[in-house]
Amino acid sequence: MPDLPRNAESDQIVQDAAVIQQELASELKYRLAKVPERATEDDWLVAICMVVRRRMVTALLATQQRQRAQPAKKVYYLSMEFLVGRSLVSNLLSLGMLDAARMAMSNMGLDLERIADREHDAALGNGGLGRLAACFVESLSTLGLPGMGCGIKYDYGLFRQEFDGASQVERADFWDGDHSPWVIERADESCIVNLYGHVEEHHALDGAYRPTWVPGATLLGIPNDMPIIGFGGRTANLLRLYSARASEVLDMGVFNAGDYVRAVQHQISTETISKVLYPSDEPSQGRELRLIQEYFLTACALHDILREFSDSGLPIEDLPKRAAIQLNDTHPTLVIAELMRLLVDHYHLLWDVAWSVTQATCSYTNHTLLPEALERWPVELLTRVLPRHMQIIYEINSRMLEVARQRWGDDDARVAAVSLIEEGPTRHVRMAHLAIVGSHSINGVAQLHTELIKQSLVPHFYELMPERFNNKTNGITPRRWLAQANPELSALFDETLGPEWVVDLERLRGLARHVDDSALVQRLARIKRANKERLARYVHGTMGLVIDPASLYDVQIKRIHEYKRQLLHILHVIHLYLRLVDHGHDIAPRTHLFAGKAAPGYAAAKRIIHLIRSVARTINSDPRCRGRLSVVFLPDYKVTLAERIIPAADVSEQISTAGTEASGTGNMKLALNGALTVGTLDGANIEIRDCVGPENFYAFGLLAEQVGAMRRDGSYRPSDCVAASPALREVLATLVDGRFESDRGMYVPLRDELLHRDHYFHLADFDAYADVHGAIADDFKDERTWHRKALHCMTHLGHFSSDRTVREYARDIWKLAHA
Ligand code: 26V
C-alpha cells in the first residue's frame, strides 16, 4: 500500500471523489434514464454499484490476461454454499475507494452507508461452512493465487426469519442474481447435464468394456460469474455460480410429439434445480432434488475444469499439474465418480491411471462429526438418478475392499467399517467414505476436530492411509470482519501499526507494546462504547427495545442447534433472573443478545427459540429487572446482522458440548473485535485459548475426552446433577410452572430431554458455567483491566486470518506456485 503523507492522501481522495461523482451522474442518466431530483435511493445504489463494477471488470480482465500469459496450477473450490453477504462496501474497500465514494456521495447530498444498507444480503449458505467458502475466495484473490469458487446460483437463499409472537416463521428470500450488478451471465459457456436413464453394455473392438449411459433427462447449466476482488484491487478471481435451465435438446423431442404443455412443464421442473438452498439440519426425507443439485454442481464444475485444462494442450494424465479440486464437505463428492466416468468412458484411460489422476486432483474437507449430518444416499436413489455413477462407485468399493482384506484378512467387522456401502434394510452410499478414498488429502478444520476424525470418526481409514490426514484450522477475512465491520477499531490499528495489518494480521502483535498505554486502552474502550451505542439504536429502531450500552453485552449468534447449547445460555439467564427477583440478590447490569435461525423441520431448535423469546418478554417487561437484566433475540441473523453485532460484543458465547463443534469461526470474529470468550474446550476455542493465554479466556465444562468416555460407558445421569444443585432444580421448575409461558406443556419436551437424556450434557456443565460467569461479572466491573485483556487477546489472534489458512491449503494440499 502506498504510504502517502496525510495531505497527499486526502488530495487523492478529493480527486477520486470528483471522478466518481461524474461517473455516478453518467450512470444515473444513461443507464437509468433519471435526473438526480427524481432518483430514488435504489437508483443511486445501482449507479454506485455500476461505478464500482467497471473497476471490478478491469481488474478481472487484467487478472485473466496475466493468468493466461503464465499458466499455473489453479484451485477449484467446490461448495454447495457461498455465504457472501453484501458486496458494495467490501468491493469499495478492496479497491481503495471507500473514502472517495463516501465523499462523492456526500457532495451530491447522499449518504453512502444509508444507500449501501439497501443492498440485498446474498444468503446463499446456511452458516459456518458457507461463510468459510466466501472468506477463502476473498483470501485467494488477496493473496493473488489462481482459484475459482464453484457453486449454485440459488433463486432463494436461506429463508428469512420472522416471528409470530415467540414462534419462528420462515419466509422465502428471493435473490435476484440475474439482475445483480455483481453477476455476469455466461450463457455462451453453458454445458449439458444428464440425469436418469440406463446404461447400455458395449465392448470396443479390442474387447474393452465401453458402457454407454443413455440419459432419461437433460438440462443446461449456465455459469454466472461473480468477480471477487482481492484487497488492493490487483487480483479478481471468479465465484462461478451455475443456474439450471431447460435444455432444448430434450424439449424438441417432446414438441415433435405434439405435447406442448408437457414440454413447458419439463422446463418448469428442470429449472427448480437451482431454485432453493436446502437448510442444514433438515430431516433427510424426499431429498432427490438435493442429490440432483449436488450432481448438477459437480458436473458443471468439471465441465469447466476440463475445458480450461484442454487449453493447456497437456495430456489428460497431467490434470493434477493444472487443477486442484477441493471438496467443501461431502456435498460435491460425486465429482469423484464424475471425473472417473469422464476419464474412463470419454478419455478411455485405464481404470488405474484414471484413479491416480482423480486422487491426485481431489481433496476433501470434513466439517462435522455429528452422525446425523454425515451424508448417506440410498443406493436405490443413486441407481435411478445416476446409473453409470453407481456402477463406478461399486467398482471403486470392490477395489478398496480388496486392499482392506489384504490388510485385515477376514476381520469382517473392520472391512465392513470402511465399505462405501452401508448395509441394512435400505442400503446407502456413505459419501464421506467415497470422498476419503478418492482424495489425496482429508482435512479437519481445527486441531481437536482433526484428531477426532482420525481417532473416532474414521479410525480404520486413518489406519489404512495415515499420510492423507491433516489439519487446516479455519480462519476469517480481516477485511470484512475488521476493516469493514469495525472502521473505528481499524483506524486505531492503522494509526498504531500502519495499514499493513489488514493483509498481514500477524502484525497485530505490534499492539503488545501498547497494552500498558492507558491512552490507547481508553480509546479502545471508547470505540467499544460507540459500537454498543450504535447497536442499541439498531435494537431500538427494529424491535422497540431499550438496552443499556453501559451494561455487559453477552452475545451468542449462530445457528440454533442443540449441540451449540443456546439452551444452557438461557437456563443461566433464568438463574440470574431468579436470583434478582426471587432471592433479592443484586447483579451487575447485563444484556444477553441472541440471534440465529432454526431449520424449519427441527422441532427442538424451534422450541429453544420460543423459550428464549418468552424469557426475554417476561424479563424485559419486569420492572425489577430494569437497569439490571435484559434479553434480546434479534430476528433474521445473516452476514449483515453479524457485521452490526460483532463489534459491539463484550462477551462471546462459544459453549458447544466439547467434541461437537468442528471449529467455529464466529469465535474468531468476536475475539478479533475485542470480545472476551466464555467457552468450552471445543473446536478452535482451544487454539484461541492457546494464543491468548488461559488467563484471558473463560474456559469451563467437561473435556471432549470426558464426554466421549461418558457416552461410551453410559454413565451420565443428568438427574444426579439436579439432585446436587438447588439452583438447577429451581431453574428447571420454571420451564413448566407457567412463569414464562402460559401453555405449561410447551417446554415439557425440553425439560424431559434434559432430565432423562441430556444428550449434550447441559446439566453436567451448568454449575461450572454459572461459576465462570460469576468471574466474568466481577472482572467486567474493572473496566480498565477488562479492555486491557481484550487488547491483549487481539494482539495474539493474527493466526486466525483466512489468509493464513488459505496459504496452508495452497502449500500443503493444492501445491499452488507461490504468489
Ligand atoms: C448439512 C446439510 C445437510 C442437508 C442439506 C443441507 C446441508 C448443509 C450443510 C450441512 C453441514 C453443515 C456443516 C457445517 O456447517 N459445519 C460447520 O463448518 C464450519 C466451517 O468449517 C465450522 O466452523 C463449524 O464448527 C461447523 O459446524
mmCIF file of N, CA, C and O in Angstrom, residues 603-641:
data_model
loop_
_atom_site.group_PDB
_atom_site.id
_atom_site.type_symbol
_atom_site.label_atom_id
_atom_site.label_comp_id
_atom_site.label_asym_id
_atom_site.label_seq_id
_atom_site.Cartn_x
_atom_site.Cartn_y
_atom_site.Cartn_z
ATOM 1 N N ALA A 603 -37.695 -29.401 15.319
ATOM 2 C CA ALA A 603 -38.661 -29.000 16.354
ATOM 3 C C ALA A 603 -37.974 -28.548 17.640
ATOM 4 O O ALA A 603 -38.361 -27.531 18.231
ATOM 5 N N ALA A 604 -36.944 -29.274 18.080
ATOM 6 C CA ALA A 604 -36.299 -28.928 19.354
ATOM 7 C C ALA A 604 -35.664 -27.541 19.269
ATOM 8 O O ALA A 604 -35.770 -26.734 20.194
ATOM 9 N N ALA A 605 -35.016 -27.242 18.131
ATOM 10 C CA ALA A 605 -34.367 -25.935 17.977
ATOM 11 C C ALA A 605 -35.410 -24.819 17.983
ATOM 12 O O ALA A 605 -35.197 -23.749 18.561
ATOM 13 N N LYS A 606 -36.571 -25.078 17.360
ATOM 14 C CA LYS A 606 -37.618 -24.052 17.341
ATOM 15 C C LYS A 606 -38.176 -23.805 18.737
ATOM 16 O O LYS A 606 -38.514 -22.682 19.103
ATOM 17 N N ARG A 607 -38.233 -24.877 19.535
ATOM 18 C CA ARG A 607 -38.723 -24.734 20.902
ATOM 19 C C ARG A 607 -37.728 -23.917 21.738
ATOM 20 O O ARG A 607 -38.109 -23.128 22.589
ATOM 21 N N ILE A 608 -36.446 -24.094 21.462
ATOM 22 C CA ILE A 608 -35.432 -23.323 22.200
ATOM 23 C C ILE A 608 -35.580 -21.830 21.881
ATOM 24 O O ILE A 608 -35.540 -20.983 22.764
ATOM 25 N N ILE A 609 -35.785 -21.510 20.605
ATOM 26 C CA ILE A 609 -36.019 -20.101 20.242
ATOM 27 C C ILE A 609 -37.248 -19.567 20.981
ATOM 28 O O ILE A 609 -37.244 -18.465 21.531
ATOM 29 N N HIS A 610 -38.295 -20.378 20.991
ATOM 30 C CA HIS A 610 -39.539 -19.966 21.644
ATOM 31 C C HIS A 610 -39.268 -19.651 23.114
ATOM 32 O O HIS A 610 -39.717 -18.611 23.640
ATOM 33 N N LEU A 611 -38.506 -20.512 23.774
ATOM 34 C CA LEU A 611 -38.183 -20.295 25.183
ATOM 35 C C LEU A 611 -37.397 -18.985 25.362
ATOM 36 O O LEU A 611 -37.710 -18.175 26.235
ATOM 37 N N ILE A 612 -36.388 -18.783 24.520
ATOM 38 C CA ILE A 612 -35.578 -17.560 24.660
ATOM 39 C C ILE A 612 -36.457 -16.324 24.505
ATOM 40 O O ILE A 612 -36.382 -15.369 25.280
ATOM 41 N N ARG A 613 -37.323 -16.347 23.489
ATOM 42 C CA ARG A 613 -38.179 -15.180 23.252
ATOM 43 C C ARG A 613 -39.182 -14.985 24.399
ATOM 44 O O ARG A 613 -39.500 -13.845 24.747
ATOM 45 N N SER A 614 -39.676 -16.081 24.973
ATOM 46 C CA SER A 614 -40.635 -15.936 26.077
ATOM 47 C C SER A 614 -39.944 -15.409 27.324
ATOM 48 O O SER A 614 -40.478 -14.544 28.031
ATOM 49 N N VAL A 615 -38.750 -15.936 27.600
ATOM 50 C CA VAL A 615 -37.988 -15.443 28.750
ATOM 51 C C VAL A 615 -37.681 -13.958 28.543
ATOM 52 O O VAL A 615 -37.810 -13.141 29.464
ATOM 53 N N ALA A 616 -37.314 -13.603 27.316
ATOM 54 C CA ALA A 616 -36.994 -12.200 27.010
ATOM 55 C C ALA A 616 -38.204 -11.308 27.302
ATOM 56 O O ALA A 616 -38.080 -10.257 27.934
ATOM 57 N N ARG A 617 -39.367 -11.750 26.862
ATOM 58 C CA ARG A 617 -40.569 -10.919 27.058
ATOM 59 C C ARG A 617 -40.842 -10.719 28.544
ATOM 60 O O ARG A 617 -41.105 -9.612 28.999
ATOM 61 N N THR A 618 -40.756 -11.813 29.330
ATOM 62 C CA THR A 618 -41.017 -11.710 30.770
ATOM 63 C C THR A 618 -40.014 -10.774 31.440
ATOM 64 O O THR A 618 -40.387 -9.867 32.189
ATOM 65 N N ILE A 619 -38.731 -11.017 31.148
ATOM 66 C CA ILE A 619 -37.688 -10.225 31.815
ATOM 67 C C ILE A 619 -37.757 -8.756 31.413
ATOM 68 O O ILE A 619 -37.690 -7.861 32.254
ATOM 69 N N ASN A 620 -37.915 -8.509 30.116
ATOM 70 C CA ASN A 620 -37.887 -7.115 29.645
ATOM 71 C C ASN A 620 -39.088 -6.320 30.144
ATOM 72 O O ASN A 620 -39.047 -5.094 30.163
ATOM 73 N N SER A 621 -40.176 -7.015 30.524
ATOM 74 C CA SER A 621 -41.336 -6.257 30.994
ATOM 75 C C SER A 621 -41.440 -6.283 32.526
ATOM 76 O O SER A 621 -42.404 -5.774 33.077
ATOM 77 N N ASP A 622 -40.461 -6.859 33.186
ATOM 78 C CA ASP A 622 -40.481 -6.904 34.653
ATOM 79 C C ASP A 622 -39.710 -5.699 35.186
ATOM 80 O O ASP A 622 -38.495 -5.599 35.005
ATOM 81 N N PRO A 623 -40.390 -4.760 35.848
ATOM 82 C CA PRO A 623 -39.710 -3.531 36.292
ATOM 83 C C PRO A 623 -38.546 -3.823 37.241
ATOM 84 O O PRO A 623 -37.603 -3.031 37.321
ATOM 85 N N ARG A 624 -38.585 -4.962 37.927
ATOM 86 C CA ARG A 624 -37.492 -5.287 38.853
ATOM 87 C C ARG A 624 -36.183 -5.550 38.122
ATOM 88 O O ARG A 624 -35.113 -5.576 38.712
ATOM 89 N N CYS A 625 -36.280 -5.797 36.809
ATOM 90 C CA CYS A 625 -35.064 -6.092 36.034
ATOM 91 C C CYS A 625 -34.467 -4.847 35.391
ATOM 92 O O CYS A 625 -33.357 -4.896 34.851
ATOM 93 N N ARG A 626 -35.233 -3.762 35.464
ATOM 94 C CA ARG A 626 -34.785 -2.548 34.757
ATOM 95 C C ARG A 626 -33.389 -2.125 35.213
ATOM 96 O O ARG A 626 -33.088 -2.101 36.390
ATOM 97 N N GLY A 627 -32.546 -1.848 34.241
ATOM 98 C CA GLY A 627 -31.183 -1.410 34.577
ATOM 99 C C GLY A 627 -30.284 -2.544 35.038
ATOM 100 O O GLY A 627 -29.126 -2.328 35.379
ATOM 101 N N ARG A 628 -30.812 -3.770 35.097
ATOM 102 C CA ARG A 628 -30.020 -4.894 35.567
ATOM 103 C C ARG A 628 -29.874 -5.986 34.507
ATOM 104 O O ARG A 628 -28.780 -6.463 34.229
ATOM 105 N N LEU A 629 -31.016 -6.385 33.940
ATOM 106 C CA LEU A 629 -31.010 -7.556 33.068
ATOM 107 C C LEU A 629 -31.962 -7.335 31.907
ATOM 108 O O LEU A 629 -33.116 -6.957 32.109
ATOM 109 N N SER A 630 -31.465 -7.545 30.694
ATOM 110 C CA SER A 630 -32.392 -7.586 29.559
ATOM 111 C C SER A 630 -31.939 -8.665 28.582
ATOM 112 O O SER A 630 -30.766 -9.052 28.565
ATOM 113 N N VAL A 631 -32.887 -9.137 27.797
ATOM 114 C CA VAL A 631 -32.635 -10.252 26.875
ATOM 115 C C VAL A 631 -33.224 -9.887 25.524
ATOM 116 O O VAL A 631 -34.381 -9.474 25.435
ATOM 117 N N VAL A 632 -32.406 -10.034 24.482
ATOM 118 C CA VAL A 632 -32.856 -9.669 23.140
ATOM 119 C C VAL A 632 -32.619 -10.846 22.198
ATOM 120 O O VAL A 632 -31.511 -11.374 22.140
ATOM 121 N N PHE A 633 -33.657 -11.230 21.466
ATOM 122 C CA PHE A 633 -33.450 -12.187 20.372
ATOM 123 C C PHE A 633 -33.675 -11.411 19.077
ATOM 124 O O PHE A 633 -34.795 -11.082 18.723
ATOM 125 N N LEU A 634 -32.583 -11.110 18.370
ATOM 126 C CA LEU A 634 -32.701 -10.330 17.144
ATOM 127 C C LEU A 634 -33.118 -11.241 15.986
ATOM 128 O O LEU A 634 -32.498 -12.281 15.761
ATOM 129 N N PRO A 635 -34.161 -10.870 15.251
ATOM 130 C CA PRO A 635 -34.616 -11.714 14.146
ATOM 131 C C PRO A 635 -33.670 -11.683 12.943
ATOM 132 O O PRO A 635 -32.944 -10.712 12.740
ATOM 133 N N ASP A 636 -33.745 -12.748 12.164
ATOM 134 C CA ASP A 636 -33.137 -12.833 10.844
ATOM 135 C C ASP A 636 -31.619 -12.644 10.850
ATOM 136 O O ASP A 636 -31.080 -11.785 10.146
ATOM 137 N N TYR A 637 -30.951 -13.497 11.583
ATOM 138 C CA TYR A 637 -29.483 -13.477 11.608
ATOM 139 C C TYR A 637 -28.925 -13.757 10.215
ATOM 140 O O TYR A 637 -29.337 -14.700 9.541
ATOM 141 N N LYS A 638 -28.007 -12.917 9.782
ATOM 142 C CA LYS A 638 -27.357 -13.082 8.475
ATOM 143 C C LYS A 638 -26.040 -12.313 8.522
ATOM 144 O O LYS A 638 -25.720 -11.694 9.551
ATOM 145 N N VAL A 639 -25.284 -12.336 7.450
ATOM 146 C CA VAL A 639 -23.953 -11.720 7.450
ATOM 147 C C VAL A 639 -24.038 -10.252 7.886
ATOM 148 O O VAL A 639 -23.273 -9.786 8.740
ATOM 149 N N THR A 640 -25.007 -9.516 7.314
ATOM 150 C CA THR A 640 -25.108 -8.087 7.621
ATOM 151 C C THR A 640 -25.393 -7.835 9.106
ATOM 152 O O THR A 640 -24.850 -6.903 9.702
ATOM 153 N N LEU A 641 -26.237 -8.681 9.692
ATOM 154 C CA LEU A 641 -26.540 -8.504 11.116
ATOM 155 C C LEU A 641 -25.312 -8.857 11.960
ATOM 156 O O LEU A 641 -25.007 -8.184 12.948
#
